[in-house]
XYZ file of N, CA, C and O in Angstrom:
844
model
N 9.337 -19.019 28.231
C 8.861 -20.308 27.738
C 8.286 -21.148 28.873
O 7.270 -21.829 28.705
N 8.947 -21.075 30.042
C 8.420 -21.792 31.201
C 7.053 -21.232 31.584
O 6.143 -21.993 31.956
N 6.908 -19.913 31.529
C 5.624 -19.306 31.857
C 4.542 -19.739 30.881
O 3.390 -19.986 31.269
N 4.891 -19.851 29.600
C 3.922 -20.301 28.607
C 3.518 -21.745 28.868
O 2.324 -22.092 28.809
N 4.493 -22.590 29.181
C 4.168 -23.970 29.533
C 3.224 -24.026 30.733
O 2.251 -24.795 30.754
N 3.504 -23.190 31.730
C 2.658 -23.164 32.930
C 1.239 -22.716 32.606
O 0.260 -23.258 33.138
N 1.136 -21.715 31.717
C -0.189 -21.223 31.329
C -0.978 -22.305 30.609
O -2.165 -22.524 30.896
N -0.337 -22.998 29.683
C -1.019 -24.061 28.952
C -1.516 -25.153 29.910
O -2.623 -25.667 29.765
N -0.676 -25.482 30.891
C -1.060 -26.494 31.877
C -2.221 -26.003 32.737
O -3.182 -26.741 32.998
N -2.142 -24.752 33.178
C -3.198 -24.198 34.020
C -4.532 -24.179 33.285
O -5.590 -24.434 33.877
N -4.499 -23.900 31.989
C -5.724 -23.867 31.181
C -6.182 -25.268 30.771
O -7.281 -25.427 30.240
N -5.315 -26.247 30.980
C -5.658 -27.618 30.626
C -5.679 -27.877 29.133
O -6.420 -28.752 28.655
N -4.865 -27.134 28.367
C -4.890 -27.285 26.907
C -3.534 -27.693 26.342
O -3.315 -27.617 25.127
N -2.608 -28.111 27.203
C -1.246 -28.384 26.735
C -1.185 -29.492 25.689
O -0.214 -29.586 24.934
N -2.217 -30.320 25.579
C -2.230 -31.387 24.582
C -3.136 -31.079 23.390
O -3.344 -31.936 22.534
N -3.652 -29.820 23.355
C -4.597 -29.490 22.284
C -4.721 -27.963 22.164
O -5.615 -27.369 22.760
N -3.816 -27.328 21.423
C -3.863 -25.880 21.337
C -3.243 -25.374 20.025
O -2.488 -26.077 19.354
N -3.640 -24.146 19.666
C -2.984 -23.377 18.614
C -2.266 -22.221 19.303
O -2.600 -21.836 20.430
N -1.277 -21.633 18.634
C -0.488 -20.567 19.242
C -0.319 -19.418 18.257
O 0.079 -19.630 17.106
N -0.662 -18.214 18.704
C -0.454 -17.002 17.902
C 0.447 -16.054 18.669
O 0.212 -15.777 19.844
N 1.475 -15.565 18.002
C 2.350 -14.559 18.595
C 2.469 -13.376 17.660
O 2.714 -13.537 16.465
N 2.298 -12.174 18.209
C 2.410 -10.946 17.413
C 3.624 -10.151 17.870
O 3.864 -10.003 19.071
N 4.406 -9.645 16.914
C 5.570 -8.808 17.201
C 6.555 -9.585 18.084
O 6.987 -10.672 17.710
N 6.894 -9.047 19.262
C 7.766 -9.800 20.170
C 7.173 -11.156 20.494
O 7.885 -12.159 20.637
N 5.854 -11.247 20.578
C 5.208 -12.524 20.861
C 5.469 -13.570 19.795
O 5.557 -14.765 20.080
N 5.593 -13.123 18.538
C 5.915 -14.048 17.462
C 7.347 -14.557 17.547
O 7.638 -15.704 17.180
N 8.243 -13.703 18.031
C 9.624 -14.139 18.257
C 9.661 -15.229 19.320
O 10.307 -16.263 19.158
N 8.933 -14.981 20.410
C 8.853 -15.970 21.481
C 8.208 -17.262 20.978
O 8.706 -18.365 21.259
N 7.113 -17.131 20.227
C 6.404 -18.313 19.744
C 7.296 -19.168 18.851
O 7.330 -20.404 18.977
N 8.021 -18.529 17.933
C 8.896 -19.277 17.029
C 9.978 -20.019 17.801
O 10.221 -21.216 17.581
N 10.621 -19.329 18.733
C 11.702 -19.956 19.496
C 11.155 -21.045 20.409
O 11.778 -22.099 20.598
N 9.973 -20.808 20.958
C 9.333 -21.803 21.826
C 9.060 -23.106 21.073
O 9.374 -24.200 21.561
N 8.486 -22.991 19.883
C 8.167 -24.194 19.107
C 9.445 -24.911 18.696
O 9.532 -26.148 18.748
N 10.463 -24.146 18.315
C 11.732 -24.751 17.904
C 12.382 -25.509 19.061
O 12.836 -26.650 18.899
N 12.392 -24.892 20.240
C 13.105 -25.495 21.365
C 12.289 -26.561 22.090
O 12.809 -27.623 22.441
N 11.007 -26.289 22.325
C 10.209 -27.179 23.156
C 9.485 -28.261 22.356
O 9.076 -29.276 22.931
N 9.267 -28.023 21.061
C 8.549 -28.997 20.232
C 7.276 -29.486 20.941
O 7.086 -30.696 21.169
N 6.385 -28.582 21.312
C 5.209 -28.975 22.106
C 4.327 -29.965 21.348
O 3.848 -29.664 20.250
N 4.079 -31.143 21.904
C 3.331 -32.183 21.179
C 1.866 -31.835 20.968
O 1.233 -32.374 20.058
N 1.304 -30.938 21.800
C -0.113 -30.608 21.655
C -0.394 -29.469 20.692
O -1.560 -29.130 20.466
N 0.640 -28.876 20.112
C 0.446 -27.741 19.212
C -0.056 -28.209 17.845
O 0.544 -29.086 17.221
N -1.137 -27.606 17.378
C -1.678 -27.940 16.060
C -1.219 -26.948 14.996
O -0.706 -27.338 13.953
N -1.437 -25.643 15.261
C -1.124 -24.620 14.267
C -0.469 -23.424 14.931
O -0.774 -23.087 16.086
N 0.417 -22.777 14.169
C 1.184 -21.644 14.674
C 0.939 -20.433 13.788
O 0.929 -20.556 12.557
N 0.726 -19.264 14.404
C 0.601 -18.006 13.666
C 1.696 -17.060 14.151
O 1.791 -16.768 15.354
N 2.525 -16.601 13.228
C 3.584 -15.628 13.514
C 3.198 -14.342 12.812
O 3.209 -14.260 11.580
N 2.829 -13.333 13.590
C 2.222 -12.125 13.038
C 3.121 -10.907 13.252
O 3.377 -10.510 14.386
N 3.616 -10.350 12.135
C 4.428 -9.120 12.171
C 5.647 -9.267 13.069
O 5.943 -8.401 13.894
N 6.355 -10.366 12.908
C 7.521 -10.671 13.746
C 8.739 -10.960 12.862
O 8.588 -11.513 11.770
N 9.922 -10.647 13.351
C 11.136 -10.993 12.606
C 11.702 -12.336 13.061
O 11.492 -12.736 14.220
N 12.459 -13.029 12.216
C 13.178 -14.217 12.651
C 14.583 -13.879 13.156
O 15.306 -14.761 13.596
N 14.935 -12.604 13.061
C 16.256 -12.135 13.475
C 16.143 -10.657 13.838
O 15.581 -9.868 13.074
N 16.655 -10.283 15.011
C 16.581 -8.880 15.390
C 17.428 -8.006 14.463
O 17.076 -6.874 14.161
N 18.543 -8.524 13.984
C 19.399 -7.766 13.084
C 18.638 -7.345 11.831
O 18.751 -6.207 11.355
N 17.824 -8.249 11.284
C 17.025 -7.914 10.108
C 16.007 -6.821 10.419
O 15.797 -5.910 9.613
N 15.388 -6.902 11.593
C 14.386 -5.897 11.948
C 15.027 -4.531 12.159
O 14.495 -3.512 11.717
N 16.168 -4.499 12.810
C 16.854 -3.228 13.030
C 17.256 -2.593 11.698
O 17.108 -1.386 11.498
N 17.751 -3.416 10.788
C 18.105 -2.927 9.449
C 16.886 -2.327 8.760
O 16.963 -1.268 8.113
N 15.747 -2.989 8.896
C 14.522 -2.508 8.277
C 14.048 -1.204 8.909
O 13.607 -0.278 8.213
N 14.121 -1.116 10.231
C 13.724 0.116 10.931
C 14.559 1.300 10.456
O 14.026 2.386 10.182
N 15.850 1.104 10.342
C 16.721 2.181 9.871
C 16.411 2.528 8.419
O 16.472 3.690 8.018
N 16.056 1.520 7.630
C 15.659 1.776 6.248
C 14.381 2.593 6.175
O 14.258 3.507 5.336
N 13.427 2.294 7.020
C 12.195 3.094 7.072
C 12.511 4.532 7.483
O 11.928 5.488 6.958
N 13.426 4.690 8.413
C 13.806 6.037 8.858
C 14.458 6.827 7.730
O 14.286 8.043 7.637
N 15.201 6.142 6.876
C 15.866 6.808 5.750
C 14.873 7.480 4.811
O 15.222 8.428 4.100
N 13.641 7.008 4.789
C 12.641 7.572 3.883
C 12.123 8.927 4.362
O 11.465 9.641 3.607
N 12.404 9.278 5.609
C 12.014 10.581 6.132
C 13.051 11.624 5.722
O 14.156 11.276 5.315
N 12.719 12.917 5.806
C 13.696 13.961 5.471
C 14.988 13.797 6.279
O 14.966 13.352 7.430
N 16.105 14.170 5.677
C 17.416 13.961 6.300
C 17.513 14.614 7.673
O 18.069 14.032 8.615
N 16.943 15.816 7.816
C 17.052 16.503 9.101
C 16.246 15.784 10.189
O 16.619 15.768 11.360
N 15.143 15.174 9.788
C 14.330 14.386 10.724
C 15.129 13.180 11.202
O 15.228 12.913 12.403
N 15.712 12.459 10.275
C 16.503 11.274 10.608
C 17.674 11.629 11.518
O 17.911 10.971 12.544
N 18.414 12.671 11.168
C 19.582 13.042 11.955
C 19.196 13.483 13.358
O 19.900 13.201 14.333
N 18.076 14.196 13.471
C 17.612 14.617 14.794
C 17.284 13.411 15.669
O 17.680 13.337 16.840
N 16.570 12.441 15.097
C 16.198 11.247 15.856
C 17.443 10.479 16.311
O 17.572 10.114 17.492
N 18.372 10.239 15.412
C 19.561 9.464 15.748
C 20.469 10.217 16.720
O 21.140 9.604 17.559
N 20.497 11.535 16.626
C 21.286 12.335 17.560
C 20.762 12.153 18.987
O 21.535 11.947 19.928
N 19.448 12.216 19.137
C 18.865 12.007 20.465
C 19.157 10.599 20.968
O 19.419 10.397 22.176
N 19.132 9.606 20.082
C 19.398 8.231 20.512
C 20.861 8.064 20.927
O 21.156 7.394 21.917
N 21.762 8.668 20.174
C 23.179 8.574 20.534
C 23.460 9.259 21.866
O 24.288 8.803 22.650
N 22.759 10.367 22.130
C 23.003 11.152 23.337
C 22.135 10.720 24.514
O 22.306 11.209 25.631
N 21.181 9.807 24.269
C 20.348 9.297 25.341
C 19.271 10.253 25.826
O 18.748 10.090 26.930
N 18.908 11.223 24.993
C 17.907 12.223 25.390
C 16.515 11.788 24.930
O 15.842 12.468 24.156
N 16.078 10.651 25.437
C 14.835 10.036 24.970
C 13.584 10.769 25.449
O 12.517 10.612 24.864
N 13.720 11.553 26.508
C 12.564 12.276 27.036
C 12.378 13.639 26.383
O 11.431 14.353 26.717
N 13.246 13.983 25.454
C 13.106 15.257 24.743
C 11.763 15.314 24.016
O 11.400 14.365 23.299
N 10.987 16.387 24.184
C 9.713 16.517 23.459
C 9.895 16.397 21.952
O 9.038 15.828 21.267
N 10.995 16.902 21.434
C 11.275 16.821 19.998
C 11.414 15.366 19.566
O 10.841 14.941 18.554
N 12.162 14.594 20.350
C 12.355 13.181 20.036
C 11.038 12.414 20.168
O 10.687 11.618 19.293
N 10.324 12.657 21.243
C 9.065 11.965 21.468
C 8.067 12.237 20.344
O 7.369 11.323 19.870
N 8.002 13.490 19.895
C 7.087 13.843 18.810
C 7.499 13.155 17.514
O 6.646 12.691 16.739
N 8.794 13.093 17.269
C 9.289 12.453 16.048
C 8.984 10.962 16.043
O 8.577 10.398 15.008
N 9.173 10.303 17.172
C 8.881 8.874 17.267
C 7.396 8.624 17.021
O 7.011 7.645 16.366
N 6.543 9.516 17.516
C 5.108 9.355 17.283
C 4.782 9.464 15.808
O 3.952 8.705 15.281
N 5.424 10.384 15.105
C 5.225 10.510 13.659
C 5.627 9.213 12.964
O 4.906 8.698 12.093
N 6.777 8.665 13.344
C 7.251 7.409 12.753
C 6.274 6.278 13.045
O 5.913 5.493 12.158
N 5.824 6.189 14.294
C 4.921 5.109 14.689
C 3.565 5.219 13.999
O 2.952 4.200 13.667
N 3.094 6.439 13.782
C 1.811 6.607 13.098
C 1.847 6.082 11.668
O 0.807 5.740 11.099
N 3.028 6.009 11.099
C 3.155 5.495 9.729
C 3.481 4.001 9.704
O 2.949 3.262 8.880
N 4.321 3.555 10.622
C 4.835 2.190 10.524
C 4.399 1.259 11.663
O 4.607 0.047 11.565
N 3.794 1.814 12.713
C 3.293 0.974 13.809
C 1.783 0.783 13.714
O 1.285 -0.343 13.675
N 1.041 1.884 13.712
C -0.418 1.812 13.650
C -0.954 3.041 12.936
O -0.756 4.171 13.396
N -1.636 2.819 11.822
C -2.165 3.916 11.009
C -3.605 4.271 11.374
O -4.208 5.115 10.718
N -4.145 3.625 12.401
C -5.471 3.995 12.898
C -5.312 5.196 13.828
O -4.759 5.075 14.924
N -5.747 6.371 13.354
C -5.573 7.614 14.095
C -6.941 8.170 14.479
O -7.800 8.323 13.606
N -7.191 8.501 15.747
C -6.274 8.326 16.878
C -6.058 6.853 17.206
O -6.886 6.004 16.866
N -4.977 6.577 17.893
C -4.693 5.197 18.260
C -5.794 4.644 19.163
O -6.348 5.362 19.995
N -6.097 3.360 19.026
C -7.067 2.731 19.928
C -6.623 2.840 21.384
O -5.421 2.815 21.685
N -7.575 2.945 22.278
C -7.268 3.102 23.703
C -6.417 1.950 24.231
O -5.548 2.144 25.090
N -6.660 0.737 23.720
C -5.897 -0.413 24.194
C -4.410 -0.267 23.867
O -3.547 -0.641 24.667
N -4.104 0.278 22.687
C -2.713 0.456 22.289
C -2.049 1.543 23.125
O -0.903 1.400 23.566
N -2.766 2.634 23.353
C -2.241 3.710 24.193
C -1.941 3.188 25.597
O -0.898 3.481 26.189
N -2.863 2.386 26.131
C -2.676 1.830 27.473
C -1.468 0.906 27.536
O -0.739 0.874 28.540
N -1.244 0.150 26.470
C -0.101 -0.757 26.421
C 1.211 0.017 26.503
O 2.115 -0.328 27.270
N 1.343 1.062 25.688
C 2.562 1.871 25.699
C 2.726 2.580 27.042
O 3.844 2.711 27.551
N 1.625 3.039 27.619
C 1.689 3.725 28.912
C 2.176 2.777 29.998
O 2.967 3.149 30.873
N 1.712 1.537 29.946
C 2.124 0.544 30.933
C 3.620 0.260 30.826
O 4.329 0.165 31.839
N 4.102 0.125 29.599
C 5.528 -0.124 29.395
C 6.369 1.052 29.859
O 7.458 0.881 30.423
N 5.872 2.269 29.635
C 6.606 3.466 30.040
C 6.637 3.614 31.557
O 7.607 4.126 32.131
N 5.587 3.134 32.217
C 5.511 3.250 33.669
C 6.592 2.419 34.356
O 7.181 2.837 35.355
N 6.855 1.251 33.817
C 7.938 0.414 34.340
C 8.666 -0.238 33.167
O 8.312 -1.335 32.730
N 9.697 0.445 32.633
C 10.378 -0.053 31.428
C 11.500 -1.038 31.713
O 12.298 -1.331 30.827
N 11.565 -1.580 32.921
C 12.688 -2.433 33.305
C 12.908 -3.578 32.323
O 14.016 -3.809 31.831
N 11.822 -4.298 32.024
C 11.949 -5.472 31.152
C 12.252 -5.062 29.716
O 13.162 -5.602 29.073
N 11.499 -4.086 29.197
C 11.716 -3.680 27.803
C 13.106 -3.085 27.608
O 13.741 -3.299 26.574
N 13.597 -2.340 28.599
C 14.941 -1.774 28.485
C 16.001 -2.868 28.491
O 16.998 -2.788 27.771
N 15.785 -3.898 29.310
C 16.746 -5.004 29.344
C 16.753 -5.767 28.033
O 17.806 -6.173 27.529
N 15.569 -5.969 27.460
C 15.460 -6.745 26.226
C 15.879 -5.950 24.998
O 16.517 -6.484 24.082
N 15.493 -4.661 24.962
C 15.678 -3.884 23.739
C 16.486 -2.612 23.925
O 17.072 -2.102 22.971
N 16.507 -2.063 25.101
C 17.094 -0.754 25.323
C 16.033 0.323 25.205
O 14.883 0.051 24.857
N 16.415 1.549 25.490
C 15.474 2.670 25.439
C 15.284 3.220 24.038
O 14.349 3.972 23.774
N 16.178 2.876 23.132
C 16.162 3.422 21.787
C 15.107 2.751 20.919
O 14.652 1.649 21.216
N 14.764 3.394 19.821
C 13.881 2.803 18.825
C 14.661 2.242 17.637
O 14.207 1.309 16.977
N 15.830 2.795 17.366
C 16.573 2.420 16.163
C 17.957 1.843 16.474
O 18.368 0.883 15.835
N 18.662 2.411 17.415
C 20.008 1.948 17.766
C 19.914 1.104 19.036
O 20.411 1.465 20.087
N 19.300 -0.044 18.909
C 18.980 -0.879 20.066
C 20.240 -1.410 20.750
O 21.254 -1.687 20.098
N 20.151 -1.576 22.077
C 21.300 -2.024 22.852
C 20.978 -3.180 23.798
O 21.845 -3.619 24.542
N 19.757 -3.689 23.791
C 19.356 -4.701 24.757
C 19.818 -6.104 24.394
O 20.488 -6.345 23.380
N 19.412 -7.058 25.224
C 19.888 -8.438 25.090
C 19.352 -9.149 23.852
O 19.916 -10.158 23.427
N 18.267 -8.658 23.280
C 17.696 -9.319 22.101
C 18.403 -8.958 20.796
O 18.080 -9.517 19.750
N 19.346 -8.044 20.838
C 19.948 -7.561 19.594
C 20.730 -8.637 18.850
O 20.974 -8.504 17.652
N 21.116 -9.701 19.524
C 21.835 -10.798 18.850
C 20.929 -12.000 18.595
O 21.397 -13.029 18.096
N 19.640 -11.869 18.885
C 18.712 -13.001 18.786
C 18.395 -13.343 17.329
O 18.159 -12.474 16.494
N 18.367 -14.639 17.033
C 17.983 -15.111 15.694
C 17.584 -16.581 15.781
O 18.175 -17.346 16.546
N 16.579 -16.944 14.965
C 16.208 -18.362 14.850
C 16.331 -18.838 13.401
O 15.871 -19.926 13.063
N 16.943 -18.035 12.555
C 16.961 -18.341 11.122
C 17.524 -19.730 10.839
O 16.971 -20.487 10.026
N 18.599 -20.090 11.517
C 19.233 -21.380 11.226
C 18.487 -22.569 11.819
O 18.870 -23.722 11.597
N 17.373 -22.303 12.554
C 16.624 -23.387 13.199
C 15.175 -23.464 12.740
O 14.399 -24.272 13.253
N 14.791 -22.638 11.789
C 13.385 -22.554 11.399
C 12.842 -23.849 10.810
O 11.636 -24.102 10.870
N 13.703 -24.679 10.259
C 13.243 -25.943 9.681
C 12.642 -26.864 10.735
O 11.949 -27.829 10.404
N 12.876 -26.553 12.005
C 12.342 -27.387 13.087
C 10.884 -27.058 13.402
O 10.258 -27.753 14.206
N 10.339 -26.002 12.789
C 8.912 -25.710 12.934
C 8.176 -26.529 11.879
O 8.179 -26.183 10.697
N 7.567 -27.615 12.288
C 6.972 -28.548 11.315
C 5.453 -28.476 11.262
O 4.846 -29.052 10.354
N 4.823 -27.802 12.216
C 3.361 -27.709 12.195
C 2.927 -26.694 11.132
O 3.706 -25.842 10.713
N 1.673 -26.763 10.665
C 1.175 -25.742 9.742
C 1.339 -24.353 10.365
O 0.947 -24.130 11.506
N 1.919 -23.436 9.598
C 2.263 -22.111 10.131
C 1.784 -21.018 9.186
O 1.983 -21.099 7.976
N 1.147 -20.007 9.759
C 0.737 -18.809 9.022
C 1.642 -17.666 9.434
O 1.798 -17.392 10.625
N 2.229 -16.991 8.453
C 3.066 -15.821 8.699
C 2.380 -14.614 8.065
O 1.976 -14.673 6.899
N 2.238 -13.534 8.833
C 1.602 -12.332 8.298
C 2.482 -11.116 8.549
O 3.277 -11.082 9.495
N 2.306 -10.112 7.695
C 2.953 -8.813 7.913
C 2.163 -7.745 7.187
O 1.211 -8.034 6.449
N 2.545 -6.491 7.409
C 1.910 -5.367 6.745
C 2.855 -4.731 5.743
O 4.076 -4.801 5.911
N 2.314 -4.093 4.740
C 3.161 -3.563 3.665
C 4.033 -2.402 4.111
O 5.081 -2.142 3.505
N 3.638 -1.684 5.173
C 4.386 -0.493 5.564
C 4.998 -0.597 6.959
O 5.383 0.410 7.546
N 5.135 -1.778 7.458
C 5.690 -1.933 8.801
C 7.178 -2.262 8.745
O 7.784 -2.394 7.678
N 7.777 -2.416 9.935
C 9.202 -2.743 10.000
C 9.482 -4.175 9.565
O 10.525 -4.460 8.976
N 8.552 -5.094 9.853
C 8.735 -6.480 9.417
C 8.374 -6.588 7.936
O 7.374 -7.185 7.543
N 9.226 -5.979 7.109
C 8.997 -5.963 5.668
C 9.121 -7.375 5.092
O 9.558 -8.313 5.759
N 8.773 -7.485 3.815
C 8.785 -8.802 3.181
C 10.146 -9.484 3.297
O 10.225 -10.681 3.577
N 11.224 -8.725 3.077
C 12.543 -9.366 3.121
C 12.919 -9.786 4.542
O 13.707 -10.721 4.736
N 12.327 -9.111 5.537
C 12.594 -9.473 6.930
C 11.976 -10.827 7.259
O 12.610 -11.690 7.886
N 10.738 -11.034 6.848
C 10.067 -12.293 7.176
C 10.363 -13.403 6.172
O 9.947 -14.544 6.363
N 11.100 -13.099 5.120
C 11.385 -14.089 4.076
C 11.953 -15.394 4.623
O 11.581 -16.479 4.139
N 12.858 -15.384 5.609
C 13.366 -16.670 6.125
C 12.267 -17.586 6.660
O 12.359 -18.811 6.528
N 11.226 -17.017 7.273
C 10.096 -17.843 7.704
C 9.500 -18.577 6.510
O 9.208 -19.772 6.571
N 9.281 -17.834 5.438
C 8.619 -18.394 4.256
C 9.517 -19.425 3.576
O 9.043 -20.454 3.077
N 10.795 -19.157 3.563
C 11.734 -20.026 2.846
C 12.085 -21.297 3.611
O 12.378 -22.337 3.004
N 12.071 -21.238 4.941
C 12.632 -22.329 5.724
C 11.631 -23.162 6.519
O 11.953 -24.274 6.935
N 10.429 -22.630 6.771
C 9.417 -23.433 7.464
C 8.740 -24.333 6.435
O 8.209 -23.839 5.426
N 8.739 -25.626 6.629
C 8.257 -26.550 5.581
C 6.793 -26.370 5.188
O 6.442 -26.450 4.016
N 5.918 -26.145 6.159
C 4.481 -26.082 5.892
C 3.980 -24.694 6.277
O 3.465 -24.477 7.367
N 4.143 -23.735 5.361
C 3.906 -22.340 5.704
C 2.989 -21.655 4.693
O 2.990 -21.982 3.499
N 2.194 -20.725 5.203
C 1.357 -19.854 4.369
C 1.666 -18.414 4.746
O 1.894 -18.101 5.917
N 1.654 -17.521 3.749
C 1.989 -16.123 3.995
C 0.829 -15.238 3.547
O 0.320 -15.387 2.432
N 0.410 -14.307 4.417
C -0.613 -13.323 4.089
C -0.078 -11.936 4.437
O 0.409 -11.712 5.543
N -0.186 -11.014 3.497
C 0.251 -9.638 3.714
C -0.978 -8.738 3.845
O -1.892 -8.800 3.023
N -0.976 -7.881 4.870
C -2.048 -6.919 5.070
C -1.642 -5.559 4.510
O -0.461 -5.283 4.287
N -2.640 -4.706 4.304
C -2.427 -3.500 3.502
C -1.701 -2.375 4.220
O -1.134 -1.503 3.562
N -1.688 -2.389 5.554
C -1.156 -1.205 6.233
C 0.131 -1.532 6.987
O 1.109 -1.931 6.374
N 0.132 -1.339 8.309
C 1.417 -1.454 8.988
C 1.446 -2.587 10.006
O 1.049 -3.716 9.701
N 1.889 -2.311 11.232
C 2.278 -3.361 12.169
C 1.111 -3.993 12.923
O 1.203 -5.149 13.344
N 0.031 -3.262 13.118
C -1.033 -3.766 13.981
C -2.317 -3.935 13.179
O -3.282 -3.182 13.301
N -2.319 -4.958 12.348
C -3.450 -5.188 11.447
C -4.737 -5.486 12.197
O -5.827 -5.228 11.678
N -4.637 -6.006 13.420
C -5.868 -6.322 14.161
C -6.590 -5.065 14.642
O -7.729 -5.142 15.094
N -5.966 -3.903 14.537
C -6.658 -2.637 14.714
C -6.927 -1.953 13.372
O -7.968 -1.354 13.172
N -5.981 -2.055 12.457
C -6.064 -1.321 11.200
C -7.030 -1.959 10.196
O -7.623 -1.262 9.379
N -7.112 -3.265 10.219
C -7.958 -3.995 9.267
C -8.580 -5.183 9.998
O -8.393 -6.342 9.637
N -9.299 -4.858 11.059
C -9.732 -5.836 12.047
C -10.508 -6.994 11.447
O -10.215 -8.163 11.703
N -11.519 -6.709 10.624
C -12.386 -7.760 10.091
C -11.595 -8.747 9.238
O -11.718 -9.972 9.396
N -10.771 -8.225 8.325
C -10.000 -9.100 7.436
C -8.937 -9.880 8.218
O -8.695 -11.066 7.955
N -8.326 -9.215 9.200
C -7.289 -9.879 9.993
C -7.855 -11.103 10.704
O -7.319 -12.208 10.596
N -8.952 -10.905 11.431
C -9.494 -12.021 12.208
C -10.129 -13.090 11.325
O -10.134 -14.269 11.676
N -10.641 -12.705 10.171
C -11.139 -13.710 9.228
C -9.980 -14.573 8.722
O -10.102 -15.800 8.613
N -8.866 -13.908 8.413
C -7.694 -14.633 7.929
C -7.197 -15.624 8.968
O -6.911 -16.793 8.650
N -7.086 -15.166 10.212
C -6.626 -16.054 11.280
C -7.625 -17.191 11.498
O -7.253 -18.368 11.596
N -8.902 -16.852 11.544
C -9.923 -17.862 11.771
C -9.970 -18.911 10.680
O -10.074 -20.111 10.959
N -9.873 -18.467 9.417
C -9.889 -19.419 8.307
C -8.704 -20.379 8.392
O -8.822 -21.578 8.120
N -7.536 -19.865 8.781
C -6.356 -20.708 8.886
C -6.518 -21.739 10.003
O -6.185 -22.920 9.829
N -7.057 -21.318 11.126
C -7.190 -22.213 12.268
C -8.297 -23.259 12.067
O -8.255 -24.317 12.688
N -9.257 -22.933 11.200
C -10.383 -23.862 11.002
C -10.107 -24.921 9.931
O -10.894 -25.840 9.762
N -9.021 -24.809 9.213
C -8.723 -25.792 8.158
C -8.543 -27.173 8.783
O -7.849 -27.331 9.800
N -9.173 -28.173 8.191
C -9.061 -29.535 8.713
C -7.652 -30.101 8.463
O -7.014 -29.765 7.471
């Protein structure tokens, strides 16, 4: 949050800005607005983000349940045993991600580069989430803003995809508790700005341009 404040100041927009956070960024954005109440913020976009890590983990495990039983058991066995570098586990996670993370195949180069960068130095992601995909152990596992969402008073757009981990019931607290909120659902999974680029950016642009 301090880094975000510094960035806004460096850009000279701290008294006149909109804020969009996607995935983990949406978690940060929601908590930032709740805690800091930035006076220059006009509109907030929370894209494919949970208001509680517990809800997201529950949803991820639910998505895994839809795969064949042997697939699920193999994945969870590797997570329990910490064998994350197993080719079998890595291949299985890619299958899961192709359905629930990004359905644009092959993945865009920018997305591949992002994952490669995180893998090169996983210190921060491991501390926040752990090495696992489903049985998370990091510091964010107890994170939630559900009981504080009423403090987000600016116009807010919440988006998600029909086949991603941030399912409708996961983001429901945003819709129920933020006073001035709009909800848009996209047709595919977690990264709509790659999967349905034109509609995604039109949706965001239309929301930000409203007087």
